[in-house]
Amino acid sequence: DGATTLFWESDVPIDLSSIVVRREFVKSTDGALVPLFIVANKDVTLNGDNAVLQYGYGGFDIAILPRFSASRATWIQLGGVLAVACIRGGSEYGKTWHESGMLENKQQVFDDFIACSEWLISSKWTNSNKLAIQGGSNGGLLVGACMTQRPDLFGACLPAVGVMDMLRFPLFTVGWAWTSDYGDPKDATMFKHLYSYSPYHNLKKGTCYPPTMVTTGDTDDRVVPAHSFKFAAELQYSQACANPVLIRIETRAGHGAGKPTHLRIDEAADVYAFLWQSLQMKEQ
């Protein structure tokens, strides 16, 4: 009869009945409708002043699907709003959705994400001072590209274990395998595309960038920490205002898979403390 039955429920000290999820569709630069999931307290008001954390990935045929996260529930309990953008590059709508955000089409991924950011502001969910963006690995590239292209749009940026140097990524560990999605910088045509959005190469000295906390692991053999080290150093050098640029380096840690719960809690605490300060949040 199509009915659903509860199979298992996480035991968390949070009133989940007070949290609601809604799905919106945002028109991107080419007219495509991009799904945007918004998670918030059900009594949230659209006053243009909510602290919103926007997350995305957008690559390698990976779908970002709804799931439960105690950490995200904590963010909602703190008074924040979570927005998850199902942008091109993933597999949310099959092969075409993936191919529309790879190789020479990679800029479309960033355009989709920025369109969602602008929609959140125009729809009075938040404003540019209260909007934070977050992503890891390929999602770290996403954050890096968006903050270099639109530094005016965000109140905080959280690139994690990101691919930040798009001209040298094939030279380290398994980076060569990513050319299927990114393209090979040895190819003259792809070099131009990669250079046009490479976060490290598009930082401009004298620009006021948002408060940023880069995170990485010192023994990450998937996306080597040199990407984050270089980006953070160049960002600190380029920063033209008092907004902080921090890097959080987890020692004896890799790309994130298998990370013990206590370390995940420590990192989440640091991230949310950074957002609390950067977005000027207040106790509920």
GROMACS .gro file of C-alpha atoms in nm:
model
  284
    1ASP     CA    1   0.000   0.000   0.000
    2GLY     CA    2   0.306   0.226  -0.020
    3ALA     CA    3   0.322   0.283   0.355
    4THR     CA    4   0.658   0.323   0.527
    5THR     CA    5   0.755   0.162   0.856
    6LEU     CA    6   1.023   0.276   1.099
    7PHE     CA    7   1.309   0.025   1.091
    8TRP     CA    8   1.562   0.190   1.321
    9GLU     CA    9   1.600   0.532   1.483
   10SER     CA   10   1.914   0.701   1.612
   11ASP     CA   11   1.904   0.783   1.982
   12VAL     CA   12   2.004   1.149   2.001
   13PRO     CA   13   1.917   1.406   2.269
   14ILE     CA   14   1.748   1.634   2.017
   15ASP     CA   15   1.379   1.689   1.948
   16LEU     CA   16   1.375   1.583   1.584
   17SER     CA   17   1.004   1.661   1.556
   18SER     CA   18   1.096   2.030   1.564
   19ILE     CA   19   1.305   1.997   1.247
   20VAL     CA   20   1.153   2.014   0.898
   21VAL     CA   21   1.298   1.939   0.554
   22ARG     CA   22   1.182   2.103   0.235
   23ARG     CA   23   1.294   2.073  -0.126
   24GLU     CA   24   1.317   2.372  -0.356
   25PHE     CA   25   1.426   2.397  -0.719
   26VAL     CA   26   1.662   2.677  -0.818
   27LYS     CA   27   1.706   2.795  -1.177
   28SER     CA   28   2.073   2.792  -1.275
   29THR     CA   29   2.252   2.999  -1.538
   30ASP     CA   30   2.149   2.769  -1.824
   31GLY     CA   31   1.788   2.738  -1.711
   32ALA     CA   32   1.821   2.394  -1.549
   33LEU     CA   33   1.642   2.343  -1.218
   34VAL     CA   34   1.879   2.242  -0.939
   35PRO     CA   35   1.734   2.063  -0.631
   36LEU     CA   36   1.809   2.236  -0.302
   37PHE     CA   37   1.720   2.062   0.025
   38ILE     CA   38   1.670   2.297   0.320
   39VAL     CA   39   1.670   2.168   0.679
   40ALA     CA   40   1.564   2.403   0.958
   41ASN     CA   41   1.364   2.443   1.275
   42LYS     CA   42   0.997   2.448   1.180
   43ASP     CA   43   0.951   2.790   1.345
   44VAL     CA   44   1.225   2.954   1.136
   45THR     CA   45   1.130   3.291   0.991
   46LEU     CA   46   1.236   3.418   0.649
   47ASN     CA   47   1.377   3.746   0.774
   48GLY     CA   48   1.699   3.745   0.571
   49ASP     CA   49   1.909   3.702   0.883
   50ASN     CA   50   1.942   3.326   0.944
   51ALA     CA   51   2.282   3.158   0.966
   52VAL     CA   52   2.280   2.919   0.668
   53LEU     CA   53   2.537   2.646   0.599
   54GLN     CA   54   2.527   2.548   0.231
   55TYR     CA   55   2.688   2.216   0.137
   56GLY     CA   56   2.771   2.066  -0.199
   57TYR     CA   57   2.992   1.819  -0.384
   58GLY     CA   58   2.920   1.813  -0.757
   59GLY     CA   59   3.147   1.556  -0.913
   60PHE     CA   60   3.249   1.202  -1.005
   61ASP     CA   61   2.895   1.075  -1.061
   62ILE     CA   62   2.826   1.080  -0.685
   63ALA     CA   63   2.475   1.164  -0.568
   64ILE     CA   64   2.428   1.369  -0.252
   65LEU     CA   65   2.116   1.211  -0.104
   66PRO     CA   66   1.926   1.294   0.217
   67ARG     CA   67   2.055   1.116   0.528
   68PHE     CA   68   2.056   1.163   0.902
   69SER     CA   69   2.353   1.332   1.069
   70ALA     CA   70   2.376   1.402   1.441
   71SER     CA   71   2.629   1.674   1.366
   72ARG     CA   72   2.390   1.847   1.126
   73ALA     CA   73   2.107   1.813   1.379
   74THR     CA   74   2.330   1.989   1.630
   75TRP     CA   75   2.379   2.274   1.382
   76ILE     CA   76   2.002   2.308   1.349
   77GLN     CA   77   1.968   2.304   1.728
   78LEU     CA   78   2.218   2.591   1.746
   79GLY     CA   79   1.976   2.792   1.535
   80GLY     CA   80   2.141   2.732   1.200
   81VAL     CA   81   1.986   2.629   0.869
   82LEU     CA   82   2.134   2.357   0.646
   83ALA     CA   83   2.104   2.381   0.267
   84VAL     CA   84   2.223   2.090   0.051
   85ALA     CA   85   2.260   2.166  -0.320
   86CYS     CA   86   2.233   1.871  -0.563
   87ILE     CA   87   2.439   2.039  -0.833
   88ARG     CA   88   2.563   1.909  -1.168
   89GLY     CA   89   2.856   1.668  -1.168
   90GLY     CA   90   2.672   1.423  -0.943
   91SER     CA   91   2.441   1.139  -1.043
   92GLU     CA   92   2.118   1.274  -0.892
   93TYR     CA   93   1.958   1.274  -1.238
   94GLY     CA   94   2.172   1.017  -1.413
   95LYS     CA   95   2.446   1.028  -1.674
   96THR     CA   96   2.349   1.361  -1.830
   97TRP     CA   97   2.351   1.536  -1.492
   98HIS     CA   98   2.703   1.407  -1.431
   99GLU     CA   99   2.838   1.492  -1.776
  100SER     CA  100   2.692   1.842  -1.756
  101GLY     CA  101   2.939   1.913  -1.476
  102MET     CA  102   3.263   1.749  -1.587
  103LEU     CA  103   3.561   1.832  -1.809
  104GLU     CA  104   3.492   2.149  -2.010
  105ASN     CA  105   3.155   2.182  -1.833
  106LYS     CA  106   3.303   2.201  -1.482
  107GLN     CA  107   3.224   2.571  -1.445
  108GLN     CA  108   2.855   2.476  -1.453
  109VAL     CA  109   2.902   2.305  -1.115
  110PHE     CA  110   3.013   2.633  -0.959
  111ASP     CA  111   2.741   2.827  -1.141
  112ASP     CA  112   2.478   2.590  -0.998
  113PHE     CA  113   2.613   2.632  -0.645
  114ILE     CA  114   2.636   3.010  -0.671
  115ALA     CA  115   2.281   3.021  -0.812
  116CYS     CA  116   2.161   2.835  -0.502
  117SER     CA  117   2.349   3.082  -0.280
  118GLU     CA  118   2.190   3.377  -0.456
  119TRP     CA  119   1.846   3.214  -0.428
  120LEU     CA  120   1.889   3.164  -0.052
  121ILE     CA  121   1.960   3.536  -0.021
  122SER     CA  122   1.684   3.658  -0.256
  123SER     CA  123   1.433   3.427  -0.085
  124LYS     CA  124   1.515   3.587   0.252
  125TRP     CA  125   1.662   3.278   0.409
  126THR     CA  126   1.984   3.465   0.480
  127ASN     CA  127   2.219   3.740   0.365
  128SER     CA  128   2.576   3.734   0.236
  129ASN     CA  129   2.718   3.796   0.585
  130LYS     CA  130   2.529   3.498   0.728
  131LEU     CA  131   2.583   3.245   0.446
  132ALA     CA  132   2.860   2.986   0.488
  133ILE     CA  133   2.965   2.726   0.230
  134GLN     CA  134   3.119   2.386   0.295
  135GLY     CA  135   3.247   2.092   0.093
  136GLY     CA  136   3.513   1.823   0.111
  137SER     CA  137   3.751   1.671  -0.144
  138ASN     CA  138   3.596   1.759  -0.482
  139GLY     CA  139   3.360   1.965  -0.267
  140GLY     CA  140   3.665   2.146  -0.129
  141LEU     CA  141   3.745   2.244  -0.486
  142LEU     CA  142   3.385   2.363  -0.515
  143VAL     CA  143   3.420   2.591  -0.213
  144GLY     CA  144   3.759   2.718  -0.327
  145ALA     CA  145   3.634   2.799  -0.676
  146CYS     CA  146   3.317   2.971  -0.554
  147MET     CA  147   3.493   3.186  -0.296
  148THR     CA  148   3.754   3.302  -0.547
  149GLN     CA  149   3.488   3.380  -0.808
  150ARG     CA  150   3.240   3.544  -0.570
  151PRO     CA  151   3.417   3.653  -0.249
  152ASP     CA  152   3.137   3.905  -0.191
  153LEU     CA  153   2.870   3.638  -0.161
  154PHE     CA  154   2.972   3.449   0.153
  155GLY     CA  155   3.015   3.511   0.525
  156ALA     CA  156   3.238   3.207   0.587
  157CYS     CA  157   3.405   2.934   0.379
  158LEU     CA  158   3.499   2.580   0.482
  159PRO     CA  159   3.702   2.397   0.215
  160ALA     CA  160   3.801   2.052   0.347
  161VAL     CA  161   4.072   1.827   0.197
  162GLY     CA  162   4.015   2.009  -0.131
  163VAL     CA  163   4.178   1.983  -0.472
  164MET     CA  164   4.309   2.339  -0.498
  165ASP     CA  165   4.583   2.325  -0.764
  166MET     CA  166   4.418   2.213  -1.086
  167LEU     CA  167   4.739   2.231  -1.288
  168ARG     CA  168   4.945   1.988  -1.078
  169PHE     CA  169   4.687   1.751  -0.928
  170PRO     CA  170   4.783   1.452  -1.153
  171LEU     CA  171   5.138   1.453  -1.014
  172PHE     CA  172   5.049   1.333  -0.664
  173THR     CA  173   4.936   0.984  -0.551
  174VAL     CA  174   4.609   0.892  -0.728
  175GLY     CA  175   4.551   1.236  -0.879
  176TRP     CA  176   4.607   1.096  -1.229
  177ALA     CA  177   4.280   0.904  -1.194
  178TRP     CA  178   4.078   1.225  -1.166
  179THR     CA  179   4.152   1.335  -1.520
  180SER     CA  180   3.838   1.145  -1.626
  181ASP     CA  181   3.630   1.412  -1.449
  182TYR     CA  182   3.860   1.715  -1.455
  183GLY     CA  183   4.059   1.664  -1.773
  184ASP     CA  184   4.435   1.653  -1.818
  185PRO     CA  185   4.626   1.981  -1.774
  186LYS     CA  186   4.876   1.854  -2.033
  187ASP     CA  187   4.604   1.901  -2.293
  188ALA     CA  188   4.615   2.263  -2.413
  189THR     CA  189   4.237   2.304  -2.429
  190MET     CA  190   4.176   2.151  -2.086
  191PHE     CA  191   4.463   2.354  -1.941
  192LYS     CA  192   4.268   2.672  -2.017
  193HIS     CA  193   3.953   2.535  -1.853
  194LEU     CA  194   4.140   2.412  -1.545
  195TYR     CA  195   4.336   2.736  -1.505
  196SER     CA  196   4.017   2.942  -1.531
  197TYR     CA  197   3.878   2.803  -1.204
  198SER     CA  198   4.178   2.657  -1.018
  199PRO     CA  199   4.132   2.800  -0.665
  200TYR     CA  200   4.504   2.841  -0.596
  201HIS     CA  201   4.569   3.022  -0.924
  202ASN     CA  202   4.268   3.253  -0.902
  203LEU     CA  203   4.339   3.415  -0.567
  204LYS     CA  204   4.399   3.785  -0.625
  205LYS     CA  205   4.611   3.993  -0.391
  206GLY     CA  206   4.426   4.293  -0.252
  207THR     CA  207   4.087   4.117  -0.238
  208CYS     CA  208   3.880   4.092   0.080
  209TYR     CA  209   3.798   3.722   0.112
  210PRO     CA  210   3.544   3.578   0.358
  211PRO     CA  211   3.652   3.427   0.691
  212THR     CA  212   3.795   3.089   0.592
  213MET     CA  213   3.897   2.774   0.776
  214VAL     CA  214   4.077   2.522   0.557
  215THR     CA  215   4.086   2.167   0.697
  216THR     CA  216   4.311   1.878   0.598
  217GLY     CA  217   4.493   1.571   0.730
  218ASP     CA  218   4.871   1.563   0.737
  219THR     CA  219   4.888   1.208   0.596
  220ASP     CA  220   4.606   1.233   0.341
  221ASP     CA  221   4.717   1.017   0.048
  222ARG     CA  222   4.402   1.079  -0.159
  223VAL     CA  223   4.416   1.458  -0.187
  224VAL     CA  224   4.762   1.539  -0.054
  225PRO     CA  225   4.765   1.817   0.208
  226ALA     CA  226   4.994   2.028  -0.013
  227HIS     CA  227   4.677   2.145  -0.190
  228SER     CA  228   4.540   2.289   0.134
  229PHE     CA  229   4.879   2.417   0.253
  230LYS     CA  230   4.940   2.612  -0.068
  231PHE     CA  231   4.588   2.749  -0.085
  232ALA     CA  232   4.586   2.864   0.278
  233ALA     CA  233   4.927   3.029   0.246
  234GLU     CA  234   4.834   3.211  -0.076
  235LEU     CA  235   4.499   3.314   0.072
  236GLN     CA  236   4.670   3.459   0.379
  237TYR     CA  237   4.910   3.647   0.152
  238SER     CA  238   4.628   3.777  -0.070
  239GLN     CA  239   4.383   3.872   0.206
  240ALA     CA  240   4.318   4.248   0.208
  241CYS     CA  241   4.094   4.275   0.514
  242ALA     CA  242   4.077   4.156   0.873
  243ASN     CA  243   3.872   3.843   0.800
  244PRO     CA  244   4.062   3.544   0.946
  245VAL     CA  245   4.222   3.275   0.731
  246LEU     CA  246   4.291   2.961   0.934
  247ILE     CA  247   4.406   2.610   0.856
  248ARG     CA  248   4.316   2.315   1.077
  249ILE     CA  249   4.554   2.020   1.028
  250GLU     CA  250   4.454   1.686   1.179
  251THR     CA  251   4.771   1.493   1.263
  252ARG     CA  252   4.809   1.125   1.176
  253ALA     CA  253   4.492   1.157   0.970
  254GLY     CA  254   4.401   1.088   0.609
  255HIS     CA  255   4.116   1.182   0.377
  256GLY     CA  256   3.845   1.125   0.637
  257ALA     CA  257   3.723   0.768   0.588
  258GLY     CA  258   3.744   0.568   0.909
  259LYS     CA  259   3.802   0.875   1.126
  260PRO     CA  260   3.721   0.787   1.491
  261THR     CA  261   3.406   0.938   1.638
  262HIS     CA  262   3.592   1.146   1.896
  263LEU     CA  263   3.796   1.314   1.621
  264ARG     CA  264   3.483   1.382   1.418
  265ILE     CA  265   3.330   1.546   1.725
  266ASP     CA  266   3.644   1.755   1.782
  267GLU     CA  267   3.643   1.875   1.422
  268ALA     CA  268   3.270   1.951   1.421
  269ALA     CA  269   3.313   2.153   1.742
  270ASP     CA  270   3.589   2.360   1.582
  271VAL     CA  271   3.390   2.411   1.262
  272TYR     CA  272   3.074   2.520   1.442
  273ALA     CA  273   3.269   2.746   1.678
  274PHE     CA  274   3.426   2.911   1.373
  275LEU     CA  275   3.085   2.954   1.211
  276TRP     CA  276   2.933   3.086   1.534
  277GLN     CA  277   3.196   3.358   1.548
  278SER     CA  278   3.214   3.434   1.175
  279LEU     CA  279   2.837   3.449   1.120
  280GLN     CA  280   2.782   3.640   1.446
  281MET     CA  281   2.532   3.388   1.576
  282LYS     CA  282   2.349   3.434   1.905
  283GLU     CA  283   2.209   3.193   2.163
  284GLN     CA  284   1.856   3.080   2.091
   0.00000   0.00000   0.00000
